[in-house]
């Protein structure tokens, strides 16, 4: 009797891990189809309607995706708005006790997405492309202290 209880409890504990990945993949399917067809306007609508990316914990992902899609669609000003918002989230993000506990005990998909180092560089890379497309040089862009090293590059 005790063995069945613990086995059932173990299986029940795995449910959030198994279904969260499947639901994420299923909900991103429409976006991936739009992107593969180079229908960037449709991809933007897909991202805006996506219930997973519209949650506050995934705001960074949503802003990065919208920034890149708007860039591909030729909406440079709109792209800059989203990429600047993503940059602000990357700069201000910090881990709190709740995020660590939820990520480790319940499900990593429930933790606020913080971004990796390569994503920080990617956001600045795409912003640089936008500024070049607008005819602006590096000196006319806002560089804060965390990105000051970019201004020293040849």
CSV table of N, CA and C in Angstrom, one decimal, residues 13-120:
chain,number,residue,atom,x,y,z
A,13,UNK,N,4.1,14.1,-9.5
A,13,UNK,CA,5.1,15.1,-9.4
A,13,UNK,C,5.7,15.4,-10.7
A,14,UNK,N,5.8,14.4,-11.6
A,14,UNK,CA,6.4,14.5,-12.9
A,14,UNK,C,5.5,15.2,-13.9
A,15,UNK,N,4.2,15.3,-13.7
A,15,UNK,CA,3.2,15.8,-14.6
A,15,UNK,C,3.6,17.2,-15.1
A,16,UNK,N,3.9,18.2,-14.1
A,16,UNK,CA,4.2,19.5,-14.6
A,16,UNK,C,5.4,19.6,-15.5
A,17,UNK,N,6.4,18.7,-15.3
A,17,UNK,CA,7.6,18.7,-16.1
A,17,UNK,C,7.3,18.2,-17.5
A,18,UNK,N,6.5,17.2,-17.6
A,18,UNK,CA,6.2,16.6,-18.9
A,18,UNK,C,5.3,17.4,-19.8
A,19,UNK,N,4.3,18.0,-19.2
A,19,UNK,CA,3.3,18.7,-20.0
A,19,UNK,C,3.7,20.2,-20.3
A,20,UNK,N,4.5,20.8,-19.5
A,20,UNK,CA,4.9,22.2,-19.7
A,20,UNK,C,5.7,22.3,-21.0
A,21,UNK,N,6.6,21.3,-21.2
A,21,UNK,CA,7.4,21.3,-22.4
A,21,UNK,C,6.5,21.1,-23.7
A,22,UNK,N,5.6,20.1,-23.5
A,22,UNK,CA,4.8,19.8,-24.7
A,22,UNK,C,3.8,21.0,-25.0
A,23,UNK,N,3.3,21.6,-24.0
A,23,UNK,CA,2.4,22.8,-24.3
A,23,UNK,C,3.2,23.9,-24.9
A,24,UNK,N,4.4,24.1,-24.5
A,24,UNK,CA,5.2,25.2,-25.0
A,24,UNK,C,5.5,25.0,-26.5
A,25,UNK,N,5.9,23.7,-26.9
A,25,UNK,CA,6.1,23.4,-28.3
A,25,UNK,C,4.9,23.5,-29.1
A,26,UNK,N,3.7,23.1,-28.6
A,26,UNK,CA,2.5,23.2,-29.3
A,26,UNK,C,2.1,24.6,-29.5
A,27,UNK,N,2.3,25.4,-28.5
A,27,UNK,CA,1.8,26.8,-28.7
A,27,UNK,C,2.8,27.7,-29.5
A,28,UNK,N,4.0,27.2,-29.7
A,28,UNK,CA,4.9,27.9,-30.6
A,28,UNK,C,4.9,27.4,-32.0
A,29,UNK,N,4.1,26.4,-32.3
A,29,UNK,CA,4.0,25.8,-33.6
A,29,UNK,C,3.5,26.8,-34.7
A,30,UNK,N,2.5,27.5,-34.4
A,30,UNK,CA,1.9,28.5,-35.3
A,30,UNK,C,3.0,29.5,-35.7
A,31,UNK,N,3.7,30.0,-34.7
A,31,UNK,CA,4.8,31.0,-34.9
A,31,UNK,C,5.8,30.4,-35.8
A,32,UNK,N,6.3,29.2,-35.5
A,32,UNK,CA,7.3,28.5,-36.3
A,32,UNK,C,6.9,28.4,-37.8
A,33,UNK,N,5.6,28.1,-38.0
A,33,UNK,CA,5.1,27.9,-39.4
A,33,UNK,C,5.2,29.3,-40.1
A,34,UNK,N,4.7,30.3,-39.4
A,34,UNK,CA,4.8,31.7,-40.0
A,34,UNK,C,6.2,32.1,-40.3
A,35,UNK,N,7.1,31.8,-39.4
A,35,UNK,CA,8.5,32.2,-39.6
A,35,UNK,C,9.1,31.4,-40.8
A,36,UNK,N,8.8,30.1,-40.9
A,36,UNK,CA,9.4,29.3,-42.0
A,36,UNK,C,8.8,29.8,-43.4
A,37,UNK,N,7.6,30.3,-43.4
A,37,UNK,CA,7.0,30.9,-44.6
A,37,UNK,C,7.4,32.3,-44.9
A,38,UNK,N,8.3,32.9,-44.0
A,38,UNK,CA,8.7,34.3,-44.1
A,38,UNK,C,7.5,35.2,-44.0
A,39,UNK,N,6.5,34.8,-43.3
A,39,UNK,CA,5.3,35.7,-43.1
A,39,UNK,C,5.6,36.4,-41.7
A,40,UNK,N,6.4,37.4,-41.7
A,40,UNK,CA,6.8,38.1,-40.5
A,40,UNK,C,5.6,38.8,-39.8
A,41,UNK,N,4.7,39.4,-40.6
A,41,UNK,CA,3.5,40.0,-40.0
A,41,UNK,C,2.7,39.0,-39.3
A,42,UNK,N,2.5,37.8,-39.9
A,42,UNK,CA,1.8,36.7,-39.2
A,42,UNK,C,2.5,36.2,-38.0
A,43,UNK,N,3.8,36.2,-38.0
A,43,UNK,CA,4.6,35.8,-36.9
A,43,UNK,C,4.4,36.8,-35.7
A,44,UNK,N,4.4,38.1,-36.0
A,44,UNK,CA,4.2,39.1,-35.0
A,44,UNK,C,2.8,38.9,-34.3
A,45,UNK,N,1.8,38.6,-35.1
A,45,UNK,CA,0.5,38.4,-34.6
A,45,UNK,C,0.5,37.1,-33.7
A,46,UNK,N,1.2,36.1,-34.2
A,46,UNK,CA,1.3,34.8,-33.4
A,46,UNK,C,1.9,35.0,-32.0
A,47,UNK,N,3.0,35.8,-32.0
A,47,UNK,CA,3.7,36.1,-30.8
A,47,UNK,C,2.8,36.9,-29.8
A,48,UNK,N,2.1,37.9,-30.4
A,48,UNK,CA,1.3,38.7,-29.5
A,48,UNK,C,0.1,38.0,-28.9
A,49,UNK,N,-0.4,37.0,-29.6
A,49,UNK,CA,-1.5,36.1,-29.2
A,49,UNK,C,-1.0,35.0,-28.3
A,50,UNK,N,0.3,34.6,-28.3
A,50,UNK,CA,0.8,33.5,-27.6
A,50,UNK,C,0.6,33.6,-26.1
A,51,UNK,N,-0.2,32.7,-25.5
A,51,UNK,CA,-0.5,32.9,-24.1
A,51,UNK,C,0.7,32.6,-23.2
A,52,UNK,N,1.7,31.8,-23.6
A,52,UNK,CA,2.9,31.5,-22.8
A,52,UNK,C,3.8,32.8,-22.8
A,53,UNK,N,4.0,33.4,-24.0
A,53,UNK,CA,4.9,34.5,-24.0
A,53,UNK,C,4.3,35.8,-23.5
A,54,UNK,N,3.0,35.8,-23.4
A,54,UNK,CA,2.4,37.1,-22.8
A,54,UNK,C,2.4,37.1,-21.3
A,55,UNK,N,2.8,36.0,-20.7
A,55,UNK,CA,2.9,36.0,-19.2
A,55,UNK,C,4.1,36.9,-18.8
A,56,UNK,N,4.0,37.5,-17.6
A,56,UNK,CA,5.1,38.4,-17.2
A,56,UNK,C,6.5,37.7,-17.1
A,57,UNK,N,6.5,36.4,-16.7
A,57,UNK,CA,7.8,35.7,-16.6
A,57,UNK,C,8.5,35.5,-17.9
A,58,UNK,N,7.8,35.7,-19.0
A,58,UNK,CA,8.4,35.5,-20.4
A,58,UNK,C,8.4,36.8,-21.2
A,59,UNK,N,8.3,37.9,-20.5
A,59,UNK,CA,8.3,39.2,-21.2
A,59,UNK,C,9.6,39.4,-22.0
A,60,UNK,N,10.7,39.0,-21.4
A,60,UNK,CA,12.0,39.2,-22.2
A,60,UNK,C,11.9,38.4,-23.5
A,61,UNK,N,11.5,37.2,-23.5
A,61,UNK,CA,11.4,36.4,-24.7
A,61,UNK,C,10.5,37.0,-25.7
A,62,UNK,N,9.3,37.5,-25.2
A,62,UNK,CA,8.4,38.2,-26.1
A,62,UNK,C,9.0,39.4,-26.8
A,63,UNK,N,9.7,40.2,-26.0
A,63,UNK,CA,10.3,41.5,-26.5
A,63,UNK,C,11.4,41.2,-27.5
A,64,UNK,N,12.2,40.2,-27.2
A,64,UNK,CA,13.2,39.8,-28.2
A,64,UNK,C,12.7,39.3,-29.5
A,65,UNK,N,11.7,38.4,-29.4
A,65,UNK,CA,11.0,37.9,-30.6
A,65,UNK,C,10.4,39.0,-31.4
A,66,UNK,N,9.6,39.9,-30.8
A,66,UNK,CA,9.0,41.0,-31.5
A,66,UNK,C,10.0,41.9,-32.1
A,67,UNK,N,11.1,42.2,-31.4
A,67,UNK,CA,12.1,43.1,-31.9
A,67,UNK,C,12.7,42.5,-33.2
A,68,UNK,N,13.0,41.2,-33.2
A,68,UNK,CA,13.6,40.6,-34.4
A,68,UNK,C,12.6,40.5,-35.5
A,69,UNK,N,11.4,40.1,-35.2
A,69,UNK,CA,10.4,40.0,-36.3
A,69,UNK,C,10.1,41.3,-36.9
A,70,UNK,N,10.0,42.4,-36.1
A,70,UNK,CA,9.8,43.7,-36.7
A,70,UNK,C,10.9,44.2,-37.5
A,71,UNK,N,12.1,43.8,-37.1
A,71,UNK,CA,13.3,44.1,-37.9
A,71,UNK,C,13.2,43.4,-39.3
A,72,UNK,N,12.9,42.1,-39.3
A,72,UNK,CA,12.8,41.4,-40.5
A,72,UNK,C,11.7,41.9,-41.4
A,73,UNK,N,10.6,42.4,-40.8
A,73,UNK,CA,9.5,42.9,-41.5
A,73,UNK,C,9.7,44.4,-42.0
A,74,UNK,N,10.8,45.0,-41.6
A,74,UNK,CA,11.2,46.3,-42.1
A,74,UNK,C,10.7,47.4,-41.1
A,75,UNK,N,10.1,47.1,-40.0
A,75,UNK,CA,9.6,48.1,-39.0
A,75,UNK,C,10.7,48.4,-38.0
A,76,UNK,N,11.7,49.2,-38.5
A,76,UNK,CA,12.9,49.4,-37.7
A,76,UNK,C,12.6,50.2,-36.3
A,77,UNK,N,11.8,51.2,-36.4
A,77,UNK,CA,11.4,51.9,-35.2
A,77,UNK,C,10.7,51.0,-34.2
A,78,UNK,N,9.8,50.3,-34.6
A,78,UNK,CA,9.1,49.3,-33.7
A,78,UNK,C,10.0,48.3,-33.2
A,79,UNK,N,10.9,47.8,-34.0
A,79,UNK,CA,11.9,46.9,-33.6
A,79,UNK,C,12.8,47.4,-32.5
A,80,UNK,N,13.2,48.7,-32.6
A,80,UNK,CA,14.0,49.4,-31.6
A,80,UNK,C,13.3,49.5,-30.3
A,81,UNK,N,12.0,49.7,-30.3
A,81,UNK,CA,11.2,49.8,-29.1
A,81,UNK,C,11.2,48.5,-28.3
A,82,UNK,N,11.0,47.4,-29.1
A,82,UNK,CA,11.0,46.1,-28.4
A,82,UNK,C,12.4,45.7,-28.0
A,83,UNK,N,13.4,45.9,-28.8
A,83,UNK,CA,14.8,45.6,-28.4
A,83,UNK,C,15.3,46.4,-27.2
A,84,UNK,N,14.9,47.7,-27.2
A,84,UNK,CA,15.3,48.5,-26.0
A,84,UNK,C,14.6,48.0,-24.8
A,85,UNK,N,13.3,47.6,-24.9
A,85,UNK,CA,12.6,47.0,-23.7
A,85,UNK,C,13.3,45.8,-23.3
A,86,UNK,N,13.7,44.9,-24.2
A,86,UNK,CA,14.4,43.7,-23.8
A,86,UNK,C,15.7,44.0,-23.2
A,87,UNK,N,16.4,45.0,-23.7
A,87,UNK,CA,17.7,45.4,-23.1
A,87,UNK,C,17.5,45.9,-21.6
A,88,UNK,N,16.4,46.6,-21.4
A,88,UNK,CA,16.1,47.1,-20.0
A,88,UNK,C,15.8,46.0,-19.1
A,89,UNK,N,15.1,45.0,-19.6
A,89,UNK,CA,14.8,43.8,-18.8
A,89,UNK,C,16.1,43.0,-18.5
A,90,UNK,N,16.9,42.9,-19.4
A,90,UNK,CA,18.2,42.2,-19.2
A,90,UNK,C,19.1,42.9,-18.2
A,91,UNK,N,19.1,44.2,-18.2
A,91,UNK,CA,19.9,45.0,-17.3
A,91,UNK,C,19.3,45.0,-15.9
A,92,UNK,N,18.0,45.0,-15.8
A,92,UNK,CA,17.4,45.1,-14.4
A,92,UNK,C,17.1,43.8,-13.8
A,93,UNK,N,17.2,42.7,-14.5
A,93,UNK,CA,16.8,41.4,-14.0
A,93,UNK,C,17.7,40.9,-12.9
A,94,UNK,N,17.1,40.4,-11.9
A,94,UNK,CA,17.9,39.8,-10.8
A,94,UNK,C,17.1,38.6,-10.3
A,95,UNK,N,17.8,37.6,-9.7
A,95,UNK,CA,17.1,36.4,-9.2
A,95,UNK,C,16.6,36.7,-7.8
A,96,UNK,N,15.4,36.4,-7.5
A,96,UNK,CA,14.9,36.5,-6.1
A,96,UNK,C,14.7,35.1,-5.6
A,97,UNK,N,14.4,35.0,-4.3
A,97,UNK,CA,14.3,33.7,-3.6
A,97,UNK,C,13.1,32.9,-4.2
A,98,UNK,N,12.0,33.6,-4.5
A,98,UNK,CA,10.8,32.9,-5.1
A,98,UNK,C,11.1,32.3,-6.4
A,99,UNK,N,11.8,33.0,-7.3
A,99,UNK,CA,12.2,32.4,-8.6
A,99,UNK,C,13.0,31.1,-8.4
A,100,UNK,N,14.0,31.2,-7.6
A,100,UNK,CA,14.9,30.0,-7.4
A,100,UNK,C,14.1,28.9,-6.8
A,101,UNK,N,13.3,29.1,-5.8
A,101,UNK,CA,12.5,28.1,-5.2
A,101,UNK,C,11.5,27.4,-6.2
A,102,UNK,N,10.8,28.3,-7.0
A,102,UNK,CA,9.8,27.8,-8.0
A,102,UNK,C,10.6,27.0,-9.0
A,103,UNK,N,11.7,27.5,-9.5
A,103,UNK,CA,12.4,26.8,-10.6
A,103,UNK,C,13.0,25.5,-10.1
A,104,UNK,N,13.4,25.4,-8.9
A,104,UNK,CA,14.0,24.2,-8.4
A,104,UNK,C,13.0,23.2,-7.9
A,105,UNK,N,12.0,23.6,-7.3
A,105,UNK,CA,11.0,22.7,-6.6
A,105,UNK,C,9.8,22.3,-7.5
A,106,UNK,N,9.3,23.3,-8.3
A,106,UNK,CA,8.1,23.0,-9.0
A,106,UNK,C,8.4,22.7,-10.5
A,107,UNK,N,8.9,23.8,-11.2
A,107,UNK,CA,9.0,23.6,-12.6
A,107,UNK,C,9.9,24.8,-13.2
A,108,UNK,N,11.0,24.5,-13.9
A,108,UNK,CA,11.8,25.6,-14.4
A,108,UNK,C,11.0,26.5,-15.3
A,109,UNK,N,10.0,26.1,-16.0
A,109,UNK,CA,9.2,26.9,-16.9
A,109,UNK,C,8.4,28.0,-16.1
A,110,UNK,N,8.3,27.8,-14.8
A,110,UNK,CA,7.5,28.8,-14.0
A,110,UNK,C,8.4,29.9,-13.5
A,111,UNK,N,9.7,29.8,-13.7
A,111,UNK,CA,10.7,30.8,-13.2
A,111,UNK,C,10.7,31.9,-14.2
A,112,UNK,N,11.0,33.1,-13.8
A,112,UNK,CA,11.1,34.3,-14.7
A,112,UNK,C,12.4,34.0,-15.5
A,113,UNK,N,12.2,34.3,-16.8
A,113,UNK,CA,13.3,34.1,-17.8
A,113,UNK,C,14.2,35.3,-17.7
A,114,UNK,N,15.5,35.0,-17.4
A,114,UNK,CA,16.5,36.0,-17.2
A,114,UNK,C,17.4,36.4,-18.4
A,115,UNK,N,17.5,35.4,-19.3
A,115,UNK,CA,18.4,35.6,-20.4
A,115,UNK,C,19.8,35.2,-20.2
A,116,UNK,N,20.4,34.7,-21.2
A,116,UNK,CA,21.8,34.3,-21.1
A,116,UNK,C,22.7,35.4,-21.6
A,117,UNK,N,24.0,35.2,-21.4
A,117,UNK,CA,25.0,36.2,-21.9
A,117,UNK,C,24.9,36.4,-23.4
A,118,UNK,N,24.7,35.3,-24.2
A,118,UNK,CA,24.7,35.4,-25.6
A,118,UNK,C,23.4,36.2,-26.1
A,119,UNK,N,22.4,36.1,-25.3
A,119,UNK,CA,21.2,36.9,-25.6
A,119,UNK,C,21.4,38.3,-25.4
A,120,UNK,N,22.1,38.7,-24.4
A,120,UNK,CA,22.4,40.1,-24.2
A,120,UNK,C,23.2,40.7,-25.3
